[in-house]
PDB file of C-alpha atoms in Angstrom:
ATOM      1  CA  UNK A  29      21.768  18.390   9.676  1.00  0.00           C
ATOM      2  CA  UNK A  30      19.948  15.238   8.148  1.00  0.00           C
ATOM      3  CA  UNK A  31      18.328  13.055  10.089  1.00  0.00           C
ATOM      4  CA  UNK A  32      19.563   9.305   9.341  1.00  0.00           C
ATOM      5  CA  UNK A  33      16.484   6.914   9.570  1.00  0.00           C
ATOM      6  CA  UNK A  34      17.140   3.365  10.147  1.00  0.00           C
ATOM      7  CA  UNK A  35      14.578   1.712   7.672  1.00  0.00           C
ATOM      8  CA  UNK A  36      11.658   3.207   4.989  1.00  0.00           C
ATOM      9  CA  UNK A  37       8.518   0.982   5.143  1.00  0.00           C
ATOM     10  CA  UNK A  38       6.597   1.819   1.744  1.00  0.00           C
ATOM     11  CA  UNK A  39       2.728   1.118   0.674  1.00  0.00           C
ATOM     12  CA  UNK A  40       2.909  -0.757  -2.202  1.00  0.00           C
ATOM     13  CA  UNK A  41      -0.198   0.566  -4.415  1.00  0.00           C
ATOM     14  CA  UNK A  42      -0.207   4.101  -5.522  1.00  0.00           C
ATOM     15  CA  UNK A  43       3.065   4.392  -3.584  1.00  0.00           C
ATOM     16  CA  UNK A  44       5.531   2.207  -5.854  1.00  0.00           C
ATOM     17  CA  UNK A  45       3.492   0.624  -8.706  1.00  0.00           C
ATOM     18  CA  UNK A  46       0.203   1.773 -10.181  1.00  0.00           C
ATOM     19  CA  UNK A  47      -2.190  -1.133 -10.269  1.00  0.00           C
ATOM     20  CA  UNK A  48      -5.110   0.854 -10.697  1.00  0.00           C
ATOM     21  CA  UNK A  49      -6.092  -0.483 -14.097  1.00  0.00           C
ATOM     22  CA  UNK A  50      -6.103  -4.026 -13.142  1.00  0.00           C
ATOM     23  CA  UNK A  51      -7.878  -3.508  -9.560  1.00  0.00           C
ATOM     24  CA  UNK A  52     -10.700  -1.701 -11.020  1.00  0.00           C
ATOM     25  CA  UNK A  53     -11.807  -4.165 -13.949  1.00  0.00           C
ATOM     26  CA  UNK A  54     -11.317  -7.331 -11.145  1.00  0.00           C
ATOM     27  CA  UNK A  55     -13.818  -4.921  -9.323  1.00  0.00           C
ATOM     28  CA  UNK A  56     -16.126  -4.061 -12.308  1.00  0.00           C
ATOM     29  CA  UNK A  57     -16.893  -7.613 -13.018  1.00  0.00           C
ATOM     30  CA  UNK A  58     -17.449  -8.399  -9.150  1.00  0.00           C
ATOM     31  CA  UNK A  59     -19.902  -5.644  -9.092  1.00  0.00           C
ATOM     32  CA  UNK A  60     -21.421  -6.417 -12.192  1.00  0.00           C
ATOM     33  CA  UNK A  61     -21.621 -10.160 -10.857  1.00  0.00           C
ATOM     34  CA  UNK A  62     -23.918  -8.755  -7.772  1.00  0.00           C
ATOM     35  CA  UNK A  63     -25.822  -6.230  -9.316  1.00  0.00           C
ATOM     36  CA  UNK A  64     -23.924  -3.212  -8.161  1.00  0.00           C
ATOM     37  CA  UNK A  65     -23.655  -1.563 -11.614  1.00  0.00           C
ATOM     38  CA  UNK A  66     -20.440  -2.897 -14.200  1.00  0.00           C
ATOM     39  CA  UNK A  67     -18.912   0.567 -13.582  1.00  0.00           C
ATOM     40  CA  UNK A  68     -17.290   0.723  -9.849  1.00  0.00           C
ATOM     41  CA  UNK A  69     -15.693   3.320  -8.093  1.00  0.00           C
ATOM     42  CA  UNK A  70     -12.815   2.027  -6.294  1.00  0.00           C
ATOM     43  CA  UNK A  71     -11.439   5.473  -4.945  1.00  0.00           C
ATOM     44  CA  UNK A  72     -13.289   5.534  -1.919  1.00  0.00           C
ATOM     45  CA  UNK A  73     -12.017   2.438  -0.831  1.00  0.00           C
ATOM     46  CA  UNK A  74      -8.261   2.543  -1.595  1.00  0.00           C
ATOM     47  CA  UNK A  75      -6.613   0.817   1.029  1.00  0.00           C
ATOM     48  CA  UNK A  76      -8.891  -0.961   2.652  1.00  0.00           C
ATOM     49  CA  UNK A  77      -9.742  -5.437   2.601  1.00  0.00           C
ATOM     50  CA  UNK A  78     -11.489  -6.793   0.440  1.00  0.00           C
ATOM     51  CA  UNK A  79     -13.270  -7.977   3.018  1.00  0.00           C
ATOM     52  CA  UNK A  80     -14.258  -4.612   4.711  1.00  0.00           C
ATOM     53  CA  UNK A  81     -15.625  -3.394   1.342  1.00  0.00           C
ATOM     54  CA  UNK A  82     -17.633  -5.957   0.478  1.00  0.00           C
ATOM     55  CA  UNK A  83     -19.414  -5.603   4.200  1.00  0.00           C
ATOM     56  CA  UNK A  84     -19.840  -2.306   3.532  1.00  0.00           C
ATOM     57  CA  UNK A  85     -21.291  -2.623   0.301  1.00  0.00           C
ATOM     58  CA  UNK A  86     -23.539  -5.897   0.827  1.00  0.00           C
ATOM     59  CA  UNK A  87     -23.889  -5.556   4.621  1.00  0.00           C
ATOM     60  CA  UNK A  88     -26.597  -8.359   4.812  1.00  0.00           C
ATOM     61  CA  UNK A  89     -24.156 -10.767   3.517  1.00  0.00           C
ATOM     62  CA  UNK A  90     -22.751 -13.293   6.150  1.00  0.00           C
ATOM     63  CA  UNK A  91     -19.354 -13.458   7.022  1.00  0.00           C
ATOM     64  CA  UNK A  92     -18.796 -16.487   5.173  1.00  0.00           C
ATOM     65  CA  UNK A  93     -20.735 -14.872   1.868  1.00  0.00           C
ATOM     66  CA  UNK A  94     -17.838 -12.012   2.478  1.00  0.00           C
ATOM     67  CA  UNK A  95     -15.270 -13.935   2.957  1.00  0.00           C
ATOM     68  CA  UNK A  96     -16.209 -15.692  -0.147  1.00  0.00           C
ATOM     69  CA  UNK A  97     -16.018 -12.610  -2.283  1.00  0.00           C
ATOM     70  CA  UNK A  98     -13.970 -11.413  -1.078  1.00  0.00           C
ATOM     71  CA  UNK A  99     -11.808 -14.472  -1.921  1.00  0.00           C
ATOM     72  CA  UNK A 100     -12.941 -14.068  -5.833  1.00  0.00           C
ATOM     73  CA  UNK A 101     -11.884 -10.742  -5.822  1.00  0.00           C
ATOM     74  CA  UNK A 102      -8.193 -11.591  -4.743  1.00  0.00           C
ATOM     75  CA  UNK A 103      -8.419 -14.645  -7.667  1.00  0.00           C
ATOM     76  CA  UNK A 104      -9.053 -12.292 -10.058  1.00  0.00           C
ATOM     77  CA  UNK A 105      -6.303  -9.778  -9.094  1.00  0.00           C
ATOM     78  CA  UNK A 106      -3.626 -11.986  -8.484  1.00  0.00           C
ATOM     79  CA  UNK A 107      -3.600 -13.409 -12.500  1.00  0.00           C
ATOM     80  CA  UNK A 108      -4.634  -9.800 -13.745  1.00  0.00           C
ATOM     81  CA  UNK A 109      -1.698  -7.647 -13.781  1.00  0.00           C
ATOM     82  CA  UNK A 110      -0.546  -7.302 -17.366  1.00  0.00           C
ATOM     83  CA  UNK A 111      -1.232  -3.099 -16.890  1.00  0.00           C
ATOM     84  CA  UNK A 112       0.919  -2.941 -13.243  1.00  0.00           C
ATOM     85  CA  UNK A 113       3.304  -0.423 -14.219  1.00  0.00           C
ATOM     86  CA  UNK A 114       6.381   0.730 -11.641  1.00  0.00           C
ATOM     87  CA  UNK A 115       5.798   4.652 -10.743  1.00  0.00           C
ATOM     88  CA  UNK A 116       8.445   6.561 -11.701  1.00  0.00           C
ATOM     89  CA  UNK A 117      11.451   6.666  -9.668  1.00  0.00           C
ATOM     90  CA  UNK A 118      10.225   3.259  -7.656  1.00  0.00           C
ATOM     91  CA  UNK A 119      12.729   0.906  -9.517  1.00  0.00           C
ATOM     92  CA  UNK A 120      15.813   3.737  -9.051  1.00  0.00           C
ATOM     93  CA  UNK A 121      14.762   4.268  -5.679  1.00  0.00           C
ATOM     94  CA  UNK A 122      14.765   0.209  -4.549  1.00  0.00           C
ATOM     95  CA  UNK A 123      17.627  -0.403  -6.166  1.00  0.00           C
ATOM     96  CA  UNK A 124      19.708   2.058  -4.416  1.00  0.00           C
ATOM     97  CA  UNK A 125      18.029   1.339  -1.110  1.00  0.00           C
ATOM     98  CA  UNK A 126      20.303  -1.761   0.998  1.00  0.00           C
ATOM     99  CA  UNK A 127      17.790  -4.627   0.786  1.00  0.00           C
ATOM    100  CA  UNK A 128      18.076  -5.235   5.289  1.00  0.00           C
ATOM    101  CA  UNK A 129      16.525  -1.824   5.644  1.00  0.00           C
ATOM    102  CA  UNK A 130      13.667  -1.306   3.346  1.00  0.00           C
ATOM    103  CA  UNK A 131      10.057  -3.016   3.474  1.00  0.00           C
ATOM    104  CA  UNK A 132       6.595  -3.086   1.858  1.00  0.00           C
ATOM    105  CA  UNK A 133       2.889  -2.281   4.388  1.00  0.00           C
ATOM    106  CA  UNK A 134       0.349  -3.360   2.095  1.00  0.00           C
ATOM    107  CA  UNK A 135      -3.375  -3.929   2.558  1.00  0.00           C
ATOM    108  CA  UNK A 136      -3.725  -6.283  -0.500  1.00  0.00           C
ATOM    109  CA  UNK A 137      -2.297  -9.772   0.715  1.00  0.00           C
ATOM    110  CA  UNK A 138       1.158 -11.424  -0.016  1.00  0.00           C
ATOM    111  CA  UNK A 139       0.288 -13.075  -3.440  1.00  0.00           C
ATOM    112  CA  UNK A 140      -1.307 -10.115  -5.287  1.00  0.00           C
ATOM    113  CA  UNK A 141       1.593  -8.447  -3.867  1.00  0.00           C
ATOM    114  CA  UNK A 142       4.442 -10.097  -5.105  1.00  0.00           C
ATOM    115  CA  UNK A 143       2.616 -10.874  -8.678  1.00  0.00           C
ATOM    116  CA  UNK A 144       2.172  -6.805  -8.819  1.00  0.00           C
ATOM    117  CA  UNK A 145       6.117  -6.419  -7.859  1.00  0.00           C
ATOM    118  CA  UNK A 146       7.200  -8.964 -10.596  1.00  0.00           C
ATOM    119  CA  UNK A 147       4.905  -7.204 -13.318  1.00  0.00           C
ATOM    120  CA  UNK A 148       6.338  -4.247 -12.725  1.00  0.00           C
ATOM    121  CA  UNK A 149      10.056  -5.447 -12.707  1.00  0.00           C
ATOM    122  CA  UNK A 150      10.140  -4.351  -8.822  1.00  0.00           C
ATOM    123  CA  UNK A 151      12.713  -6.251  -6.578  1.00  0.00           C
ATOM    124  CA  UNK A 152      10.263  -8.583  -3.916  1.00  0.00           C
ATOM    125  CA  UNK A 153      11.792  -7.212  -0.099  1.00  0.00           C
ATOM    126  CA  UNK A 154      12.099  -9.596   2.291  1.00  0.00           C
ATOM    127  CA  UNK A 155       9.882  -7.845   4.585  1.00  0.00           C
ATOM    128  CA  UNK A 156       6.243  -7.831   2.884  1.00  0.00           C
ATOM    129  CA  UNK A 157       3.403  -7.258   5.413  1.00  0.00           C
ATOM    130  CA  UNK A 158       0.443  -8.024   3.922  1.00  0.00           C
ATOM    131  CA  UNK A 159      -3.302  -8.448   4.989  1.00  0.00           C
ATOM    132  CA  UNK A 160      -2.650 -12.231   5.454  1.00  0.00           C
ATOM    133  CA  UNK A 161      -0.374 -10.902   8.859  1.00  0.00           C
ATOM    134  CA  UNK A 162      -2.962  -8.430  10.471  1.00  0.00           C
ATOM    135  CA  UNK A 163      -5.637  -8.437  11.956  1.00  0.00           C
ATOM    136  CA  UNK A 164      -6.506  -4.798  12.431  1.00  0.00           C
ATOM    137  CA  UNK A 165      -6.234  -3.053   8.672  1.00  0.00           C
ATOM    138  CA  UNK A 166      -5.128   0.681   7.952  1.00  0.00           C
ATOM    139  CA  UNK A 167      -5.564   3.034   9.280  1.00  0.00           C
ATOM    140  CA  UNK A 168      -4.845   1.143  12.066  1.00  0.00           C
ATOM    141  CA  UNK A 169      -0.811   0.929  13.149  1.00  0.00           C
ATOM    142  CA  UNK A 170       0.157  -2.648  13.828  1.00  0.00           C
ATOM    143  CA  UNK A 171       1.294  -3.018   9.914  1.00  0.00           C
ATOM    144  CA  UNK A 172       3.811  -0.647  10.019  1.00  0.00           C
ATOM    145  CA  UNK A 173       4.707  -2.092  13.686  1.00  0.00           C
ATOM    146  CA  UNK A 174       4.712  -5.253  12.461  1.00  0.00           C
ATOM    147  CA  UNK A 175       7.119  -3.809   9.415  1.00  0.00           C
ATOM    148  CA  UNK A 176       9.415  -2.653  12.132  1.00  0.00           C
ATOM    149  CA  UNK A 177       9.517  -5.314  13.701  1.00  0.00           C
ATOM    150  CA  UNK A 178      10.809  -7.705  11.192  1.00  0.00           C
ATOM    151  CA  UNK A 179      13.277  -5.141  10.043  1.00  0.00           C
ATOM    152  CA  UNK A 180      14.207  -5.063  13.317  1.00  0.00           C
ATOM    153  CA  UNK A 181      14.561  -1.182  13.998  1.00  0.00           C
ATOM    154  CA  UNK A 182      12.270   1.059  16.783  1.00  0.00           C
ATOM    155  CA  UNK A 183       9.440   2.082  14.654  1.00  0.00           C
ATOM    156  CA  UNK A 184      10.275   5.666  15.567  1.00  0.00           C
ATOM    157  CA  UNK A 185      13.774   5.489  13.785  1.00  0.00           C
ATOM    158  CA  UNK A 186      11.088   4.829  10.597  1.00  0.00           C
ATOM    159  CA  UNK A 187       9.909   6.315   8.054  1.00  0.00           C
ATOM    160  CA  UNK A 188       6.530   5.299   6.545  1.00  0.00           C
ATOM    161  CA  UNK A 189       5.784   6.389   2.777  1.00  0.00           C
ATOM    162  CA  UNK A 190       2.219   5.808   1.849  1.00  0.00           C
ATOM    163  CA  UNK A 191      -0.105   7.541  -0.946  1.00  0.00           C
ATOM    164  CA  UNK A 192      -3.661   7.149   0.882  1.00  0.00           C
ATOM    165  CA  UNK A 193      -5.216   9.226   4.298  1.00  0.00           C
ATOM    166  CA  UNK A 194      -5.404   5.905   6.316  1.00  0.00           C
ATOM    167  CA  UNK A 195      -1.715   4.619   5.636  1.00  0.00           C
ATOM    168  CA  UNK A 196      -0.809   7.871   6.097  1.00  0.00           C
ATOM    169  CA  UNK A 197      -2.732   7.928   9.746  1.00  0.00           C
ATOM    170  CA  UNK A 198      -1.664   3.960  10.444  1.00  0.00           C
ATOM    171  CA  UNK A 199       2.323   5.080   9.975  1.00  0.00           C
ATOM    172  CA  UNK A 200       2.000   8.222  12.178  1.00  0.00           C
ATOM    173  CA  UNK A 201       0.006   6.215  14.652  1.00  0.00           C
ATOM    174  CA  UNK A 202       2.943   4.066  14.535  1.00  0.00           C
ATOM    175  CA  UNK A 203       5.365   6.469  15.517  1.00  0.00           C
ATOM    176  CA  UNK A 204       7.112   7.008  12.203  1.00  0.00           C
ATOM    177  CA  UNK A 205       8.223   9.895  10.091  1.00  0.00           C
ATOM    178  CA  UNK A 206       5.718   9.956   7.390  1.00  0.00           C
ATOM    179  CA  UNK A 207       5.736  10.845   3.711  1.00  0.00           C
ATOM    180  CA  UNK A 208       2.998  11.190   1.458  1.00  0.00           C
ATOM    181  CA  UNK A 209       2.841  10.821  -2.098  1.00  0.00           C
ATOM    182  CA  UNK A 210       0.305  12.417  -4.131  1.00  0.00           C
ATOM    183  CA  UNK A 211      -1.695   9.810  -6.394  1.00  0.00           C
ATOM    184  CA  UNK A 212      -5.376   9.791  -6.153  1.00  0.00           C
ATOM    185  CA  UNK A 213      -5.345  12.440  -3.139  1.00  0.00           C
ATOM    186  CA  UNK A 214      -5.587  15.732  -2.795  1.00  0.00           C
ATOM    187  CA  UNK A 215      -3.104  17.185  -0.806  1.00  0.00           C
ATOM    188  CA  UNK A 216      -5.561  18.138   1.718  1.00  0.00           C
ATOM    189  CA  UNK A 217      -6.692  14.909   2.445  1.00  0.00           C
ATOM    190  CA  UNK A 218      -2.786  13.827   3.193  1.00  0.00           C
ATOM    191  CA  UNK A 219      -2.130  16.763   5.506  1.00  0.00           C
ATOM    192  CA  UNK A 220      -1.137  14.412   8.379  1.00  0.00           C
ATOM    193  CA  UNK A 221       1.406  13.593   7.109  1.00  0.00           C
ATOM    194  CA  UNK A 222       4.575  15.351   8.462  1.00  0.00           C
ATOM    195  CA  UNK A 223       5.549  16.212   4.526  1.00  0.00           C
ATOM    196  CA  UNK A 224       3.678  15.635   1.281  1.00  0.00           C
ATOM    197  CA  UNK A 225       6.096  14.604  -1.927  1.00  0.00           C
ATOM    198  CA  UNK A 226       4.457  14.375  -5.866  1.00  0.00           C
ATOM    199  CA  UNK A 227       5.664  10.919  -5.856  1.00  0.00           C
ATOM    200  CA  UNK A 228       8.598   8.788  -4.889  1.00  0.00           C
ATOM    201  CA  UNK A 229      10.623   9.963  -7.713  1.00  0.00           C
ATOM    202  CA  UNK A 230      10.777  13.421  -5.741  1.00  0.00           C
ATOM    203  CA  UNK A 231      11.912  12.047  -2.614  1.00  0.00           C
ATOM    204  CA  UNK A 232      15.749  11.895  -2.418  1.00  0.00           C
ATOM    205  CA  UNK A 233      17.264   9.290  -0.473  1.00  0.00           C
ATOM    206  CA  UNK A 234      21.130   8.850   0.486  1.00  0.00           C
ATOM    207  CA  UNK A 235      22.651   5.610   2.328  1.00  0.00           C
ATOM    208  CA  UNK A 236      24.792   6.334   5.251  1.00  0.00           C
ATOM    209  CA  UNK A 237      26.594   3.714   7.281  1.00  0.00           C
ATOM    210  CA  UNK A 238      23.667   3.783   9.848  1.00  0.00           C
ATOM    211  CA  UNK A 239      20.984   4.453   7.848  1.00  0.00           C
ATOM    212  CA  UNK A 240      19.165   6.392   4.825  1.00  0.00           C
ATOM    213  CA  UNK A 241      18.655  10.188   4.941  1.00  0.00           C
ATOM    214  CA  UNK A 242      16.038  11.756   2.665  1.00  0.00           C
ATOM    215  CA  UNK A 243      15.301  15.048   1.144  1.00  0.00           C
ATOM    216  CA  UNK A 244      12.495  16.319  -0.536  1.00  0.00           C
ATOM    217  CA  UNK A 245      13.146  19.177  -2.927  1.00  0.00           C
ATOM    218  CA  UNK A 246      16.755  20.243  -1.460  1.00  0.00           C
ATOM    219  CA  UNK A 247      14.897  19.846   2.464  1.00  0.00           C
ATOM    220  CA  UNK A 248      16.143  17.393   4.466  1.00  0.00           C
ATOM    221  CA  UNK A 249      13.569  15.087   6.189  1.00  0.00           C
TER     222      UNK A 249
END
């Protein structure tokens, strides 16, 4: 028998919309900007703040100098989204899902966010925690708690969907049901997650009176 889940918190980023593209030019320039080379490999970072990747990169930078950066980083990716596309299966999948029980865990902040969701014709949830409401960052938990929260469900009646090894780790932390979708990551690098899907479009997900149930190839989550 399926197990009805009272709310799916998603990533936003190589989970529903591939901003890829965009992200990686803002970061070119940036790195071209400091002398880190005008070809920058973003991969290793996915998922993490701006913030945190700029310390790691120029770690004799003060905080301020980061913060600064960091803050012409976000500029830049909050006007350039002209290549956001929608993964496939994201905008079937929203739409069917009832708008009280479904929210976005995303690492970028709010703004970059919702600019992403527009370009890629994605309904905005209500629910959107962002960088701007955390203080500890994936992989750590308290987004996906915080997700919960607003919802208003138990995180462990969750189910966190997430495309990168530290959302992955922040949802289970949480308590949640997690999915994986394969994007950028080897399946090995997802494995702990409690199932791996090849996107959202394979996930299958069916709204009950109390909740969603999902399946993933004919197996019920």
């Amino acid at each position: 028998m399926a197990v009805v889940h009272a709310a799916i918190l998603f990533d936003l980023d190589g989970t529903l919309v591939d901003s890829y593209g965009d992200a990686e030019d803002c970061w070119n320039e940036w790195a071209e900007s400091v002398g880190l080379g005008d070809t920058f490999d973003l991969a290793p970072f996915y998922g993490q703040k701006r913030a945190d990747i700029i310390r790691t990169l120029l770690p004799h930078l003060t905080q301020r100098e980061i913060d600064d950066h960091a803050e012409r980083v976000r500029q830049a990716e909050r006007v350039r989204v002209d290549r956001v596309v929608a993964l496939p299966g994201a905008a079937e999948v929203l739409a069917g899902l009832p708008p009280e029980r479904w929210g976005i865990v995303t690492s970028n902040d709010t703004e970059v966010a919702q600019a992403r969701l527009r370009s890629a014709g994605l309904p905005v949830p209500d629910v959107i925690v962002s960088a701007d409401n955390v203080v500890h960052p994936k992989p750590h938990p308290e987004g996906f708690l915080l997700g919960a929260e607003k919802l208003g469900f138990d995180p462990a009646s969750a189910v966190g969907i997430d495309d990168s090894p530290i959302g992955v780790t922040a949802a289970k932390d949480a308590g949640m049901t997690v999915v994986a979708v394969r994007f950028r990551h080897d399946v090995s690098e997802l494995r702990n997650a409690h199932v791996v899907a090849d996107g959202v479009k394979s996930i299958e997900f069916r709204t009950q009176p109390d909740g969603i149930t999902l399946a993933i190839d004919g197996v019920a989550l």
